[in-house]
Coordinates of C-alpha atoms in Angstrom, one line a residue:
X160 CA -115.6 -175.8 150.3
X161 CA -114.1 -173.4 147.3
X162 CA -115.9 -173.8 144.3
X163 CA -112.9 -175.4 142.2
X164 CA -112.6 -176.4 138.3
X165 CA -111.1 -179.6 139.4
X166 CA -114.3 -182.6 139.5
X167 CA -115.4 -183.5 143.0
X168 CA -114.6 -186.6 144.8
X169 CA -117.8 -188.7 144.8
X170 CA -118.8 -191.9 147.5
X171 CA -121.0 -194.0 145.3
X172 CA -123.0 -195.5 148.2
X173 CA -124.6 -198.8 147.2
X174 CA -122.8 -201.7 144.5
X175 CA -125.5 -203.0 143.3
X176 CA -126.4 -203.5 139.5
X177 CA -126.8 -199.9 139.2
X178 CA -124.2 -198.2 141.7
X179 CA -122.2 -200.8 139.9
X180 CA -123.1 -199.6 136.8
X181 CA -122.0 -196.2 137.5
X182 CA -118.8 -197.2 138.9
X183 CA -117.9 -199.0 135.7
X184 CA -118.5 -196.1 133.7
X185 CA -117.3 -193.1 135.8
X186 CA -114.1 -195.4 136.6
X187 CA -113.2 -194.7 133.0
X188 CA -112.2 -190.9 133.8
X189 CA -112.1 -190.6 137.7
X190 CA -111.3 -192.9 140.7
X191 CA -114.6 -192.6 142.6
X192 CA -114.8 -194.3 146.5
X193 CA -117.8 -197.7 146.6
X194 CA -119.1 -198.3 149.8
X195 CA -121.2 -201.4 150.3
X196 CA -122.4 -203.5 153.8
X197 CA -120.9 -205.9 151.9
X198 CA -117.2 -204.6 151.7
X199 CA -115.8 -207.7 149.9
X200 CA -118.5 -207.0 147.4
X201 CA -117.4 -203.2 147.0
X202 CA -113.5 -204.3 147.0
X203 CA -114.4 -206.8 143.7
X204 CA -115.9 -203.8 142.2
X205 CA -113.1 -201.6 143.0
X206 CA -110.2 -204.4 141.7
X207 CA -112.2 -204.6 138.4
X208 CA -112.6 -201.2 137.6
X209 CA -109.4 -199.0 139.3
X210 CA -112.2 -197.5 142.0
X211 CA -111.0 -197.3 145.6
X212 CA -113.2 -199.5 148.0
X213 CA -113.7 -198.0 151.4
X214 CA -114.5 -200.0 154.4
X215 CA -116.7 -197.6 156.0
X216 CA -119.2 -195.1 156.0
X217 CA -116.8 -192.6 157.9
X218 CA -113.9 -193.4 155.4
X219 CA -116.2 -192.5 152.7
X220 CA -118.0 -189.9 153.8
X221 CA -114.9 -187.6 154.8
X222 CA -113.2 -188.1 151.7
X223 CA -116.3 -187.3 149.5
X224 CA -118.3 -184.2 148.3
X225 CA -121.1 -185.9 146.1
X226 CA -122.5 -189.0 147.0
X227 CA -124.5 -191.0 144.8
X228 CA -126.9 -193.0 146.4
X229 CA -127.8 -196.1 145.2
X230 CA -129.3 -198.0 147.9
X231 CA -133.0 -199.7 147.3
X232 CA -135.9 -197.5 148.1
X233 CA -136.7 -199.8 150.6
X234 CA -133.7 -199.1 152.5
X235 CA -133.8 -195.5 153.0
X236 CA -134.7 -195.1 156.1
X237 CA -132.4 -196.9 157.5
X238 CA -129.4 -195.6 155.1
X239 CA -130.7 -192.4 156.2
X240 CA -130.2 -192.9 160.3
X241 CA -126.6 -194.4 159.7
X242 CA -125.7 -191.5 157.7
X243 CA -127.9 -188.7 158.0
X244 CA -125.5 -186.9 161.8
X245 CA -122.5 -187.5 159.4
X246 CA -123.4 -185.5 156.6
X247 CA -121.5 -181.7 156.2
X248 CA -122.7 -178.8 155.1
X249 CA -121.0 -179.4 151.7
X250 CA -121.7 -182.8 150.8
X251 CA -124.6 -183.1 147.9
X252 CA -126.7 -186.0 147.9
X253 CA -127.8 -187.8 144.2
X254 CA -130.6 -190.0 144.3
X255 CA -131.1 -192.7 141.7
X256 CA -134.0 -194.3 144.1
X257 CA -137.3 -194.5 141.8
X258 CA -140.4 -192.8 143.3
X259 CA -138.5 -191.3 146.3
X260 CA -139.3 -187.4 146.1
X261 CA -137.0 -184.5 146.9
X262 CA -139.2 -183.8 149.8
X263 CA -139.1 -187.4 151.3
X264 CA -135.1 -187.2 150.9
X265 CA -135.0 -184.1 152.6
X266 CA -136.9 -185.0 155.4
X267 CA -134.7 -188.4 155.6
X268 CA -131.5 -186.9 155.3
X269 CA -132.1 -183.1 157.2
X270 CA -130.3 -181.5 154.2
X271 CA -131.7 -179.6 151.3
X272 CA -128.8 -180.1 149.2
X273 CA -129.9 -182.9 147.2
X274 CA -130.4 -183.6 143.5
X275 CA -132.5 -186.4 142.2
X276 CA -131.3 -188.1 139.2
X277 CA -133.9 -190.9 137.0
X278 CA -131.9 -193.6 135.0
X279 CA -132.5 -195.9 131.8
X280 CA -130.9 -199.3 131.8
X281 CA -128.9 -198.0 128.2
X282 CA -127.0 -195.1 131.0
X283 CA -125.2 -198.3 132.1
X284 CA -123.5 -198.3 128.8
X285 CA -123.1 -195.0 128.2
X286 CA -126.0 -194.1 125.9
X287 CA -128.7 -193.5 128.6
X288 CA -131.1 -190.6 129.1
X289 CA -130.4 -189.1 132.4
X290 CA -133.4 -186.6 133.8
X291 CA -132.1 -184.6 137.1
X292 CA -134.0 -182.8 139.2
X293 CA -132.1 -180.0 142.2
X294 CA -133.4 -179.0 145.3
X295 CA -133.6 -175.1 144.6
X296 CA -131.2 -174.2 147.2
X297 CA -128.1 -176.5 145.5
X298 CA -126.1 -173.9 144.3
X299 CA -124.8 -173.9 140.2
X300 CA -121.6 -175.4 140.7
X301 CA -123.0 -178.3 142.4
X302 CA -125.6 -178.9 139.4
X303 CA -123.1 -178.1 136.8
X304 CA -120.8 -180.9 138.5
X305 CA -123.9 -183.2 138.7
X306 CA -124.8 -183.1 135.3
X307 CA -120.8 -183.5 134.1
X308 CA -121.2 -186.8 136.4
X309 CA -124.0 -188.2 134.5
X310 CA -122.8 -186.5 130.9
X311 CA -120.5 -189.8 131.0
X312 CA -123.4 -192.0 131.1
X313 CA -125.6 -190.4 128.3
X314 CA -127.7 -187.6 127.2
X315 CA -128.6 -185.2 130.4
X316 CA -132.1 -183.7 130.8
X317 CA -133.1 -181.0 133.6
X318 CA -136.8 -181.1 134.3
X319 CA -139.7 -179.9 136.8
X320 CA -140.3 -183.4 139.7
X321 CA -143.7 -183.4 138.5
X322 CA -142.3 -184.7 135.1
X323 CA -140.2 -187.2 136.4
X324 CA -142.9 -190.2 136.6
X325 CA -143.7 -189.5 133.0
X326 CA -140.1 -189.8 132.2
X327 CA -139.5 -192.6 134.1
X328 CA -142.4 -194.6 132.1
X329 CA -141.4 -193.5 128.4
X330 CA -137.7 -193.6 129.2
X331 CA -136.9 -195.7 132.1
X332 CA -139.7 -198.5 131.2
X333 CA -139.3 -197.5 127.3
X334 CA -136.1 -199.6 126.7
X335 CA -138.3 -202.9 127.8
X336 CA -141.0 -202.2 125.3
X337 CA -138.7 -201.8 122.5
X338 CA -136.7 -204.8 123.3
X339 CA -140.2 -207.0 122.5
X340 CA -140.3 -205.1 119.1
X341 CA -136.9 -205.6 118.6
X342 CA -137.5 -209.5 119.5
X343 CA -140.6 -209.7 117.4
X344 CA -138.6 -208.7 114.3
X345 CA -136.1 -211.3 115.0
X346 CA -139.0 -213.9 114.8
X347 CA -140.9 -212.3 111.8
X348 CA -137.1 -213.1 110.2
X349 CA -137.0 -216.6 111.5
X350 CA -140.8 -217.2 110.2
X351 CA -139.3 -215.6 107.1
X352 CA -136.4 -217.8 107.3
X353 CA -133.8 -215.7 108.3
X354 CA -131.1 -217.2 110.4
X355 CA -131.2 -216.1 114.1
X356 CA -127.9 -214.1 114.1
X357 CA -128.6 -212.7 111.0
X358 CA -131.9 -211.5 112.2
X359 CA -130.6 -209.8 114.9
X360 CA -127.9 -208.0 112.9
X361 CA -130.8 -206.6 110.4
X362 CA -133.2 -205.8 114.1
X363 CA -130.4 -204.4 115.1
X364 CA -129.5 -201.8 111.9
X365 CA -132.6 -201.4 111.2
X366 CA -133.6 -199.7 114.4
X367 CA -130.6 -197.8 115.0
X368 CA -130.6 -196.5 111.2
X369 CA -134.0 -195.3 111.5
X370 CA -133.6 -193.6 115.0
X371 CA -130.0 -191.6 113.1
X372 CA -132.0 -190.9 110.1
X373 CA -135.0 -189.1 112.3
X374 CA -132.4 -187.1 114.4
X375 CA -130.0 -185.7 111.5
X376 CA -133.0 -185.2 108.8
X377 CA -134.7 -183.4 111.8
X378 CA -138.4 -184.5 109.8
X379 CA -141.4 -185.6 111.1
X380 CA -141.9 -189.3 111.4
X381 CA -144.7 -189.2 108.9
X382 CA -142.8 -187.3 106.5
X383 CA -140.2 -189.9 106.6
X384 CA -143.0 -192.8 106.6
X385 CA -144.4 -191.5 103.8
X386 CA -141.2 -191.6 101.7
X387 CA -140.8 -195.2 102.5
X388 CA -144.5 -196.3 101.7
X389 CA -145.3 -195.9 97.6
X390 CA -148.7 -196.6 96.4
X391 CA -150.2 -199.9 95.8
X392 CA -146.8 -201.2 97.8
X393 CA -145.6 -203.3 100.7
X394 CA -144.8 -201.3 103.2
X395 CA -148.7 -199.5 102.7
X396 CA -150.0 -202.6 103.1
X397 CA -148.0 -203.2 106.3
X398 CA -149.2 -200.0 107.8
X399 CA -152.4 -200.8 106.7
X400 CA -152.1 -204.0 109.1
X401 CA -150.1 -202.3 111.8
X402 CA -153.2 -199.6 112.2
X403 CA -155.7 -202.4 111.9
X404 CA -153.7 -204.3 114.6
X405 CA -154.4 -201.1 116.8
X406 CA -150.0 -200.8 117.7
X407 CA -150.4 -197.0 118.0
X408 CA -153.1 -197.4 120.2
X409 CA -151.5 -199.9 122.3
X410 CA -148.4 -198.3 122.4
X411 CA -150.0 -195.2 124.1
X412 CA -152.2 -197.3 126.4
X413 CA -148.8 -199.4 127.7
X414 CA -147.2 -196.0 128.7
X415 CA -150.3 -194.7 130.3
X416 CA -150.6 -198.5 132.1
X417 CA -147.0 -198.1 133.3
X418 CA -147.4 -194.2 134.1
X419 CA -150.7 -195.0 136.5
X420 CA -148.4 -198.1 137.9
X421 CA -145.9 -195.9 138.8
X422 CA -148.3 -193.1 140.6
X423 CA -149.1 -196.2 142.8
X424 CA -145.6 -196.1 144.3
X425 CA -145.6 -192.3 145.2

């Protein structure tokens, strides 16, 4: 297959919530093929967002070069044995299955061209953090086409495997753990008695404000903290309860917890 400018045809193989997902938002610029055991569940998906549902794995896989697999880890194996005497030379596989190694998809699919891909729920609409990680005998077209792929969904990342559990916990699990802050704050405004909708419109500024003001001032957090807090004030007497109230501590200890949870699956 000629290395070509054009973007490559790609199967997403799997409609659930996240192969969904990624239908949704690469529909927006290409036309890629959903395949699902469930074709009346792939054809919805295809109706809804201009995709083109195929009805087999043969229709698919002859049409496609990249194929974005989105099946649950649990049903690799058998993904693999339906699939695995079909593949050509030139197809790529992407994995979005959590804790399945490069290695384990090799062995499962007899092909070395494979790139591994770890997702954040926010990449579903379009402001994830996407970490890949290639197979060292994919060649640069076929990871400059991956990372174009996920591009659409977010910020792309290349990294080492051996990084990719630590970046699943911090980003992958991360969003979850900021939700509770972000509900927390909601109910400080309600104790405070803020209205509910209007305490999620201040959550909601207030977090995003401060993450823009730490990426375009380019300071460190403490810098920044330390411009908010004056002496003798309120906000040094919040921190003061926030470190007696151990968060920082706790906050490192959840991503270690989730981090050691996650070595349990490998």
């Amino acid at each position: 297959m000629a290395e070509q400018a054009k973007e490559p045809r790609v199967l997403i193989f799997g409609t659930g919530t996240i192969g969904g997902g990624i239908a949704k938002i690469l529909s927006k610029k290409t036309k890629p093929l959903l395949y699902d055991r469930d074709f009346l569940k792939a054809e919805a998906l295809a109706k809804e967002f201009g995709c083109i549902a195929v009805k087999t794995k043969d229709e698919g896989l002859s049409q496609a070069e990249f194929i974005i697999l989105c099946v649950k880890p649990q049903d690799l194996n058998q993904t693999a044995l339906e699939i695995r005497g079909r593949l050509k030379k030139e197809h790529v596989i992407i994995s979005v299955l959590a804790g399945v190694s490069i290695e384990k998809l090799q062995g499962a699919f007899g092909t070395n061209k494979i790139v591994r891909a770890t997702l954040n729920l926010p990449s579903l609409y379009a402001s994830g953090l996407i970490g890949l990680v290639a197979h060292e005998a994919t060649t640069e077209w076929e990871r400059h086409q991956s990372e174009n792929l996920f591009k659409k969904m977010g910020h792309v990342i290349w990294l080492n495997e051996g990084r990719i559990d630590a970046l699943t916990a911090l980003s992958g699990s991360g969003p979850a753990f900021l939700l509770v802050y972000y509900e927390a704050m909601v109910d400080a405004g309600i104790a405070l008695g803020i209205p509910v909708d209007l305490g999620k419109k201040i959550a909601q500024e207030t977090l995003s404000g401060t993450m823009e003001m730490i990426k375009q001032s380019k300071k460190h957090p403490g810098e920044l903290r330390w411009q908010i807090a004056s002496p003798a004030g309120c906000t040094i007497a919040g921190l003061k309860q926030l470190e007696d109230e151990s968060l920082r501590s706790a906050v490192i200890n959840i991503f270690l917890a989730t981090h050691d949870r996650i070595k349990d699956f490998d």
